Each structure stands twice: as C-alpha cells, then as structure tokens.
Amino acid sequence: MLMKLNLSSEIVLNNVPEEIYHPATAIDRSELTRFEKIQTDIFPKPEEGTVYLADCIEQVIKQKQREGKFCVLGLGTGLSLTPVYQELIRRYKENTLSFHNVIIFNAYEYFPITANTSNSTINQLKERFLNHVDVDFKNVFTLDGSITQDKVQSHCRLFEERMESFGGIDIMLLGIGRIGNIATNEPGSTITSTSRLILVDQVSRQEMTMSFGTSEPVPPCSITMGVATIMKARKVFLVAWGDEKADIIQKTIEGQMTDAIPASFLQSHNHAHVVIDLSAASKLTRIVHPWLVKSCQWNDKLTRSALIWLCQLTKKPILKLTNKDYNENGLSDLLALYGSAYNANIKIFNDLQHTITGWPGGKPDADDTYRPERAKPYPKRVLIFSPHPDDDVISMGGTLRRLVQQGHDVHVAYETSGNIAVGDEEVTRFMHFINGFNQVFGSEKDEVIKKKYKEIKEFLKNKAEGETDSLDILTIKGLIRRGEARTANTYNNVPLDHVHFLDLPFYESGRIEKLPMSERDVEIVRNLLIEVHPHQIFVAGDLADPHGTHRKCTDAVLAAIDLEKEDGAQWLQDCRVWMYRGAWAEWEIENIEMCVPMSPEELRAKRNSILKHQSQMESAPFLGNDERLFWQRSEDRNRGTAEIYDKLGLACYEAMEAFVEYKF
C-alpha cells in the first residue's frame, strides 16, 4: 500500500465551492475578484498550481524557440518555487521540453560571501534546477556576493545592462516573503529601486535559513534585483503555498499599494499574475467572505462565518443583530432563508454555545447530543502528540490538565527531541552541574565524565557562529528537553510511564533544515497508536510554524492513522482526532468545534507548566519575530479567544483553548 505522507495538505476547514476559486466565465471572474488588484489563480493543491506554472513557462520557451530567439527568465530561490523547478525538470527528462535557448538571471545573492562558498543562492538554483536541465551555463547570470562593497554599485549597473542586452526578462518567477518582500526588496523599498545592496530584515533572514543548507548564519545583506527591475519583466508570476502566506497574500492582492509591502507594487504591473493554493488564498474576500462578491449556497458553517463577521462589523453580540443589520451589509439572503434575523441569530448562537465544554473528554452519564465529545467510553485513553517537547502545554496545557483531573488515561508523545532549540549556555550550565556532582558525590577516577566534560568544553569554546553541534552536544540538548518535559508532566500528574519520546528520524539532521519525513517516522508513530489504542488523539494543527516541524509531525500521525484505517483497525471506530493550535496561531472562531474554558487559576497552572521548559525562555534560539515568550503568546491567544466569545454574547471566561476535529 502506498503511504500518504502529505495528508495535512488535504485538511479543508471550509469547503469552498469550485466556482469561487475557479470561475467558469470571464463575467464570473470579474464579479468574484472585484476586491483583487492583481490577476490571481487559485488551485486546490500546490501540485495543480505547479503544473499550471510549468505550462505557462513551457509555452513561452517553445514560442521563443520557434522564433529563433532567447527566452529570458528571472528566477528566485524560495522554497515555494522548488516544486515548479521539479516539474520543469520532469518535462526535460521526458524529452518534452528543452532549455537550450534559455537565459537565466538570478534574482538575488547573499552578501558578503566568499567566492567558493556552497551557500549561495546561485548554487541553490543550480542544485534545485539548473544542474538537471540543458541550460548552457554561459547563459546563467547572477549577482556576485563576493565582491567588495565599493564595487557593488557598478556591478549592479552592469547586471542591469546585461539584462537589457538580451531584450529584458520575459518571465520573472518569484516567491513572496512573510513581510511582503519580493527577491530581497524589504519593506521601504521604492517602486523606482533598481538592483542594489540591501540590509536583509531579520524575518527574511529566518526564512532564508530554511533554504541555506547549513546552520551557518545567513549573511546580513543581499544584492538584489530592485522593484523597478522586476517591474520591467514582461510577465511576473508570484507564487505562494500554504496558510502561513495567507495574510501577506491578502494584503498584497487586496490592500493598498505601499512600500511597506513591496509585493503590492505588482498591482501596477500589466501582466503580474499570482498563483496560489486554497490555503494561501484563505484570507481573500472571495474565499472568506464570499457573500460580499456573489450569491451564496448557504450552509451552517458559512452562516456562522457571516454572522461572526457581522457581529464584529457592527460591534454587536449575536442576539442583538437586527434585520436592518443584515440588509445593510449584504446578508439579506439569510433573512430570506431563515425568515428573520432572530431565527438566524438563535441558530448560530446555539451552535457556538454547543462548542463550549468543560469536559474535553466527554461528560460521563450526561446527554451528549449537543456536546463536542461523546460521553462514552469513560474513562478514555487519550494520546496527545506534541511536535516539540513543549507544544503540548503551550497549545493545550489547560485541556491536558483537565483531562487528567477528570480521570482519563492520558499519554503524551513528544515527536522530536527539540535539541536544536537549546542554547549552548544551557549545555554549559548542565555540564558544570554534572562535573560538580561528580566531584562531590562521584569518583575522581571517573575518566568518562572528566574526558567528556573536557571535550565538550573545548568544542563550545572554539565553536564558530552557526556551526553544527557535535553529536554529544545534540544528545545533551535532547536530554535537557526530556528532563523539562518530564518535569512538566509530573506537575500535570501524567505518569512518567505514559510519557513517550519518539525522536522521529526526520528531525535529527542537526540543522534547522530537516530531512524529509519518511516511512520510518510513520512506523514509529503507528507502533505507539497500536500500543495505546486511543479513544482521543490530539495533534498539532498550527501547520504554519516557520520551521515546518509541526506539519511533518502531523503528517506522520495522519499517515499512521490512514494505514490503520486501511488495515481495518477496530480501535479507530471509537476514536476521534482533535487538532490544536497555540504556538504560532489560533483557530478562527468560525472553525472552532470544541472550546475548553479556563479559570484564572487554571490559566496560572498552564503558565507554570510552560515555565517548566526553562531552556525555552529568554535564551531559546527560535522564538521567531514575535518578541513575546511562548507562555505570553499562549495566554494572549487564549484570552483573545475568550474575549471573542464574550463579545458575541456567549459566556465570559478568563481564557479558552480551541480545537477542530480532523475527520479521517
């Protein structure tokens, strides 16, 4: 049986009708895209968008070949473009496409770098694309990050002149950064900017680290094509996949043209074209608020979404919405469907009320008709999967604690060691303790500890910035995180024999960039599922984490469940899967299917659980661009969810943790 390793990409929170993202006629497109200022094509999956892009590029290359001309491509190196390159390579290997007439201009290069470095964008482009097709390398041009700074200006001018000598760029293929950068034109770049040296924003550097190939720090600057350079291209494709890009895509396509979002300048390009999947399109008006652009086929989910939007627009709770509110804001269809505002209001109020439960494992001996979780069996075997050794308490610490208190048999599985997210100073601190402990309670003749202490001390002393840790240091960092996780579970009264450390192999690259998730990872997860036979499974649903670990971990769990389903496992018939968020994002209110309230005391206990992970406080290397610590982010999001429920006119709680069910 073929193992499905990317089931998370098939998670659909809202069933968007095809006519919304793929309009049948030009008139339909005009109506649906009235808020969009750049031509945008949306595909259900990245694979379909990739084929479309490859078709467009192939068409131009072949047209130029027939005319006996060069085809000039400007190419970025973002990870979103990799599947496009893979599709083009496939066509070349199948002898359906040749690149012998193609000229390549690399969009940007790190600065400063050494002349022979392997960590350059041109080398990334070669590894992902150019080395696998018949491009003549005499026709590949790149900005040079190894030149001295005083030569950058003249080098950029020559680069632009070389582009002009080939008649300009026919197709520019670019990804988009989280802050709206194209190439490395950071916020503040003007529409008149040409190729130049630029200081790279910290967020962009974190994104670049994912494709840099090693743990070495990304250089602080870049020599990049300018916005004006990109705008000269005859056609520009802007590509994005996944919900982590949804916010910036919406601002780029529907927002104001501003230098705060350089990608928004493409609104003024005659042939700019955005190609995205449904996840990246999830914040566009036609997807999230379709009633503003066309008549809708109303269902309960869409009605809930519309009423929540209307409440936020009018600043009223649900039960105070009037017929006038509906009529003035484009929701008169709902009045016709429900008969009155009152009928629609009470329906959605009850739906939301039924998402709230203080019994996340189900309430025994109670009517569970309108409860998110069933009453039986009780107690339930619960298996909580945590990508890193703290995601469980960050994302659902209050729910975890309540499940234990309500008598359920709770297991926690840490899918990765989390070892690269521990600072070197933590290792030094623990090594001092081990050495001191040995001196006080051990034997001076214990040569193993003395030798290892000396080796590690010497390695850390001479460690270069960004250098990959030795296996010994990675092991120690993993042990530190295991110890913290055990302490947090003991605090939450989870038995230590119910705490599982899976150490999935994909994570153990020693680098930020991980190995591909494979069948080995899935089998480890599957074996645990077979051992526990859970009635409830909790998995990470915040798949937009910047390092990609959450998505891979969730894919491993979903693949294991799928294998068990195919084998007809009986235990799955009485099992439900719930997805949590909290480390990087929170569920939108219209998607929440179970919401667990917390009192001030319970929220404080959750904070204490998170604080047990001391290595992840101020010194943690990967806090991202959010200045808040994880316990602060978690509390703010949980309080924010409770505040939304309160403003909608439902119960007022201190904080709430939200979940969405995964239907397998």
mmCIF file of C-alpha atoms in Angstrom, residues 441-640:
data_model
loop_
_atom_site.group_PDB
_atom_site.id
_atom_site.type_symbol
_atom_site.label_atom_id
_atom_site.label_comp_id
_atom_site.label_asym_id
_atom_site.label_seq_id
_atom_site.Cartn_x
_atom_site.Cartn_y
_atom_site.Cartn_z
ATOM 1 C CA PHE A 441 29.431 12.503 45.073
ATOM 2 C CA GLY A 442 31.311 10.551 42.418
ATOM 3 C CA SER A 443 34.803 9.319 41.949
ATOM 4 C CA GLU A 444 37.752 11.380 40.845
ATOM 5 C CA LYS A 445 38.739 8.312 38.840
ATOM 6 C CA ASP A 446 35.640 8.552 36.635
ATOM 7 C CA GLU A 447 37.573 9.215 33.459
ATOM 8 C CA VAL A 448 34.477 9.121 31.215
ATOM 9 C CA ILE A 449 32.874 12.212 32.775
ATOM 10 C CA LYS A 450 36.176 14.071 33.018
ATOM 11 C CA LYS A 451 37.088 13.306 29.406
ATOM 12 C CA LYS A 452 33.650 14.168 28.038
ATOM 13 C CA TYR A 453 33.487 17.372 30.095
ATOM 14 C CA LYS A 454 36.823 18.478 28.674
ATOM 15 C CA GLU A 455 35.841 17.622 25.087
ATOM 16 C CA ILE A 456 32.540 19.481 25.254
ATOM 17 C CA LYS A 457 34.068 22.493 26.999
ATOM 18 C CA GLU A 458 36.731 22.697 24.280
ATOM 19 C CA PHE A 459 34.194 22.312 21.458
ATOM 20 C CA LEU A 460 31.968 25.092 22.782
ATOM 21 C CA LYS A 461 34.953 27.350 23.347
ATOM 22 C CA ASN A 462 36.045 27.057 19.715
ATOM 23 C CA LYS A 463 32.585 26.752 18.145
ATOM 24 C CA ALA A 464 32.101 29.138 15.235
ATOM 25 C CA GLU A 465 28.842 31.067 14.875
ATOM 26 C CA GLY A 466 26.266 28.823 13.242
ATOM 27 C CA GLU A 467 28.474 25.724 13.371
ATOM 28 C CA THR A 468 26.550 22.449 13.633
ATOM 29 C CA ASP A 469 26.720 20.887 17.100
ATOM 30 C CA SER A 470 28.576 17.657 17.721
ATOM 31 C CA LEU A 471 26.542 14.513 18.340
ATOM 32 C CA ASP A 472 27.447 14.659 22.049
ATOM 33 C CA ILE A 473 26.146 18.199 22.413
ATOM 34 C CA LEU A 474 22.961 17.404 20.487
ATOM 35 C CA THR A 475 22.453 14.445 22.814
ATOM 36 C CA ILE A 476 22.868 16.640 25.892
ATOM 37 C CA LYS A 477 20.468 19.229 24.488
ATOM 38 C CA GLY A 478 17.958 16.467 23.849
ATOM 39 C CA LEU A 479 18.354 15.247 27.430
ATOM 40 C CA ILE A 480 17.755 18.766 28.729
ATOM 41 C CA ARG A 481 14.452 18.949 26.871
ATOM 42 C CA ARG A 482 13.450 15.462 28.000
ATOM 43 C CA GLY A 483 14.051 16.447 31.605
ATOM 44 C CA GLU A 484 11.933 19.575 31.240
ATOM 45 C CA ALA A 485 9.123 17.609 29.589
ATOM 46 C CA ARG A 486 9.132 15.022 32.393
ATOM 47 C CA THR A 487 9.011 17.805 34.987
ATOM 48 C CA ALA A 488 6.023 19.424 33.256
ATOM 49 C CA ASN A 489 4.197 16.078 33.057
ATOM 50 C CA THR A 490 4.845 15.359 36.714
ATOM 51 C CA TYR A 491 3.422 18.807 37.522
ATOM 52 C CA ASN A 492 0.314 17.878 35.491
ATOM 53 C CA ASN A 493 0.084 14.435 37.144
ATOM 54 C CA VAL A 494 0.751 12.479 33.948
ATOM 55 C CA PRO A 495 2.525 9.220 34.943
ATOM 56 C CA LEU A 496 6.054 9.082 33.545
ATOM 57 C CA ASP A 497 5.400 5.665 32.004
ATOM 58 C CA HIS A 498 2.764 7.468 29.903
ATOM 59 C CA VAL A 499 5.353 9.917 28.543
ATOM 60 C CA HIS A 500 6.792 8.784 25.205
ATOM 61 C CA PHE A 501 9.842 10.218 23.437
ATOM 62 C CA LEU A 502 9.630 9.190 19.786
ATOM 63 C CA ASP A 503 12.700 11.066 18.431
ATOM 64 C CA LEU A 504 11.430 10.869 14.863
ATOM 65 C CA PRO A 505 14.402 10.461 12.494
ATOM 66 C CA PHE A 506 13.456 13.264 10.088
ATOM 67 C CA TYR A 507 14.296 15.843 12.766
ATOM 68 C CA GLU A 508 17.779 14.568 13.562
ATOM 69 C CA SER A 509 19.714 16.444 10.893
ATOM 70 C CA GLY A 510 21.440 18.637 13.468
ATOM 71 C CA ARG A 511 20.380 21.597 11.337
ATOM 72 C CA ILE A 512 17.400 23.914 11.024
ATOM 73 C CA GLU A 513 16.580 22.359 7.660
ATOM 74 C CA LYS A 514 15.195 18.903 8.385
ATOM 75 C CA LEU A 515 15.322 15.653 6.467
ATOM 76 C CA PRO A 516 12.234 14.587 4.511
ATOM 77 C CA MET A 517 9.591 12.849 6.618
ATOM 78 C CA SER A 518 9.609 9.155 5.668
ATOM 79 C CA GLU A 519 8.043 5.768 6.305
ATOM 80 C CA ARG A 520 10.429 5.263 9.237
ATOM 81 C CA ASP A 521 8.817 8.190 11.057
ATOM 82 C CA VAL A 522 5.319 6.921 10.305
ATOM 83 C CA GLU A 523 6.043 3.413 11.583
ATOM 84 C CA ILE A 524 7.294 4.776 14.914
ATOM 85 C CA VAL A 525 4.044 6.708 15.352
ATOM 86 C CA ARG A 526 1.949 3.774 14.195
ATOM 87 C CA ASN A 527 3.554 1.427 16.717
ATOM 88 C CA LEU A 528 2.579 3.809 19.509
ATOM 89 C CA LEU A 529 -1.001 4.026 18.230
ATOM 90 C CA ILE A 530 -1.209 0.229 18.212
ATOM 91 C CA GLU A 531 0.202 0.108 21.741
ATOM 92 C CA VAL A 532 -2.196 2.694 23.220
ATOM 93 C CA HIS A 533 -5.361 2.222 21.076
ATOM 94 C CA PRO A 534 -6.542 5.730 21.999
ATOM 95 C CA HIS A 535 -10.149 6.931 22.068
ATOM 96 C CA GLN A 536 -8.933 10.504 21.589
ATOM 97 C CA ILE A 537 -5.922 11.799 19.675
ATOM 98 C CA PHE A 538 -4.706 15.393 19.811
ATOM 99 C CA VAL A 539 -2.350 16.657 17.073
ATOM 100 C CA ALA A 540 -0.815 19.988 16.080
ATOM 101 C CA GLY A 541 -2.998 21.989 13.715
ATOM 102 C CA ASP A 542 -0.815 25.096 13.556
ATOM 103 C CA LEU A 543 0.897 23.971 10.362
ATOM 104 C CA ALA A 544 2.377 27.384 9.595
ATOM 105 C CA ASP A 545 5.210 27.121 12.107
ATOM 106 C CA PRO A 546 8.254 28.730 10.481
ATOM 107 C CA HIS A 547 10.457 25.620 10.650
ATOM 108 C CA GLY A 548 7.993 23.129 9.162
ATOM 109 C CA THR A 549 8.322 20.624 12.016
ATOM 110 C CA HIS A 550 4.671 20.783 13.064
ATOM 111 C CA ARG A 551 3.444 19.919 9.573
ATOM 112 C CA LYS A 552 5.819 16.964 9.235
ATOM 113 C CA CYS A 553 4.884 15.643 12.681
ATOM 114 C CA THR A 554 1.170 15.915 11.956
ATOM 115 C CA ASP A 555 1.679 14.278 8.564
ATOM 116 C CA ALA A 556 3.362 11.343 10.323
ATOM 117 C CA VAL A 557 0.377 10.902 12.671
ATOM 118 C CA LEU A 558 -2.201 11.230 9.903
ATOM 119 C CA ALA A 559 -0.287 8.766 7.706
ATOM 120 C CA ALA A 560 -0.151 6.258 10.582
ATOM 121 C CA ILE A 561 -3.903 6.636 11.188
ATOM 122 C CA ASP A 562 -4.533 6.179 7.471
ATOM 123 C CA LEU A 563 -2.536 2.921 7.448
ATOM 124 C CA GLU A 564 -4.500 1.625 10.426
ATOM 125 C CA LYS A 565 -7.749 2.615 8.727
ATOM 126 C CA GLU A 566 -6.774 0.752 5.554
ATOM 127 C CA ASP A 567 -5.958 -2.319 7.647
ATOM 128 C CA GLY A 568 -9.411 -2.161 9.233
ATOM 129 C CA ALA A 569 -8.200 -1.455 12.783
ATOM 130 C CA GLN A 570 -11.184 -1.843 15.131
ATOM 131 C CA TRP A 571 -9.927 0.683 17.664
ATOM 132 C CA LEU A 572 -10.291 3.517 15.128
ATOM 133 C CA GLN A 573 -14.063 3.052 15.064
ATOM 134 C CA ASP A 574 -14.243 4.564 18.551
ATOM 135 C CA CYS A 575 -11.566 7.233 18.130
ATOM 136 C CA ARG A 576 -11.708 10.951 17.392
ATOM 137 C CA VAL A 577 -8.847 13.207 16.337
ATOM 138 C CA TRP A 578 -8.687 16.815 17.538
ATOM 139 C CA MET A 579 -6.312 19.469 16.190
ATOM 140 C CA TYR A 580 -4.942 22.196 18.465
ATOM 141 C CA ARG A 581 -3.171 25.474 17.800
ATOM 142 C CA GLY A 582 -1.471 27.990 20.035
ATOM 143 C CA ALA A 583 2.294 28.070 19.480
ATOM 144 C CA TRP A 584 2.129 30.103 16.263
ATOM 145 C CA ALA A 585 -1.532 30.906 15.623
ATOM 146 C CA GLU A 586 -5.079 30.324 16.889
ATOM 147 C CA TRP A 587 -8.178 28.877 15.280
ATOM 148 C CA GLU A 588 -10.582 31.327 13.686
ATOM 149 C CA ILE A 589 -13.793 31.470 15.710
ATOM 150 C CA GLU A 590 -15.951 30.194 12.828
ATOM 151 C CA ASN A 591 -13.879 26.993 12.607
ATOM 152 C CA ILE A 592 -13.841 26.081 16.309
ATOM 153 C CA GLU A 593 -15.672 22.854 17.151
ATOM 154 C CA MET A 594 -14.605 22.433 20.784
ATOM 155 C CA CYS A 595 -13.620 25.224 23.128
ATOM 156 C CA VAL A 596 -12.397 24.447 26.654
ATOM 157 C CA PRO A 597 -12.661 27.313 29.178
ATOM 158 C CA MET A 598 -10.068 28.045 31.844
ATOM 159 C CA SER A 599 -10.415 29.878 35.145
ATOM 160 C CA PRO A 600 -7.698 32.303 36.283
ATOM 161 C CA GLU A 601 -6.268 29.525 38.481
ATOM 162 C CA GLU A 602 -6.221 27.057 35.587
ATOM 163 C CA LEU A 603 -4.545 29.596 33.322
ATOM 164 C CA ARG A 604 -1.895 30.144 36.000
ATOM 165 C CA ALA A 605 -1.333 26.378 36.214
ATOM 166 C CA LYS A 606 -0.924 26.256 32.442
ATOM 167 C CA ARG A 607 1.661 29.030 32.645
ATOM 168 C CA ASN A 608 3.544 27.080 35.299
ATOM 169 C CA SER A 609 3.570 24.030 33.001
ATOM 170 C CA ILE A 610 5.127 26.081 30.207
ATOM 171 C CA LEU A 611 7.673 27.608 32.573
ATOM 172 C CA LYS A 612 8.964 24.120 33.408
ATOM 173 C CA HIS A 613 10.615 24.283 29.983
ATOM 174 C CA GLN A 614 13.297 26.664 31.183
ATOM 175 C CA SER A 615 15.551 26.276 28.132
ATOM 176 C CA GLN A 616 12.761 27.766 26.003
ATOM 177 C CA MET A 617 12.504 31.017 27.875
ATOM 178 C CA GLU A 618 14.609 34.071 27.012
ATOM 179 C CA SER A 619 17.561 32.093 25.660
ATOM 180 C CA ALA A 620 15.656 29.901 23.183
ATOM 181 C CA PRO A 621 17.164 30.320 19.682
ATOM 182 C CA PHE A 622 13.908 30.061 17.710
ATOM 183 C CA LEU A 623 11.347 32.404 19.200
ATOM 184 C CA GLY A 624 10.710 33.864 15.736
ATOM 185 C CA ASN A 625 9.943 37.527 15.051
ATOM 186 C CA ASP A 626 7.329 37.683 17.835
ATOM 187 C CA GLU A 627 9.004 39.310 20.832
ATOM 188 C CA ARG A 628 6.674 37.621 23.309
ATOM 189 C CA LEU A 629 7.791 34.450 25.043
ATOM 190 C CA PHE A 630 5.735 31.327 24.360
ATOM 191 C CA TRP A 631 3.803 31.498 27.648
ATOM 192 C CA GLN A 632 2.893 35.106 26.855
ATOM 193 C CA ARG A 633 1.781 34.272 23.320
ATOM 194 C CA SER A 634 -0.264 31.366 24.604
ATOM 195 C CA GLU A 635 -2.038 33.396 27.290
ATOM 196 C CA ASP A 636 -2.739 36.271 24.914
ATOM 197 C CA ARG A 637 -4.275 33.912 22.350
ATOM 198 C CA ASN A 638 -6.333 32.034 24.941
ATOM 199 C CA ARG A 639 -7.596 35.287 26.435
ATOM 200 C CA GLY A 640 -8.281 36.585 22.927
#
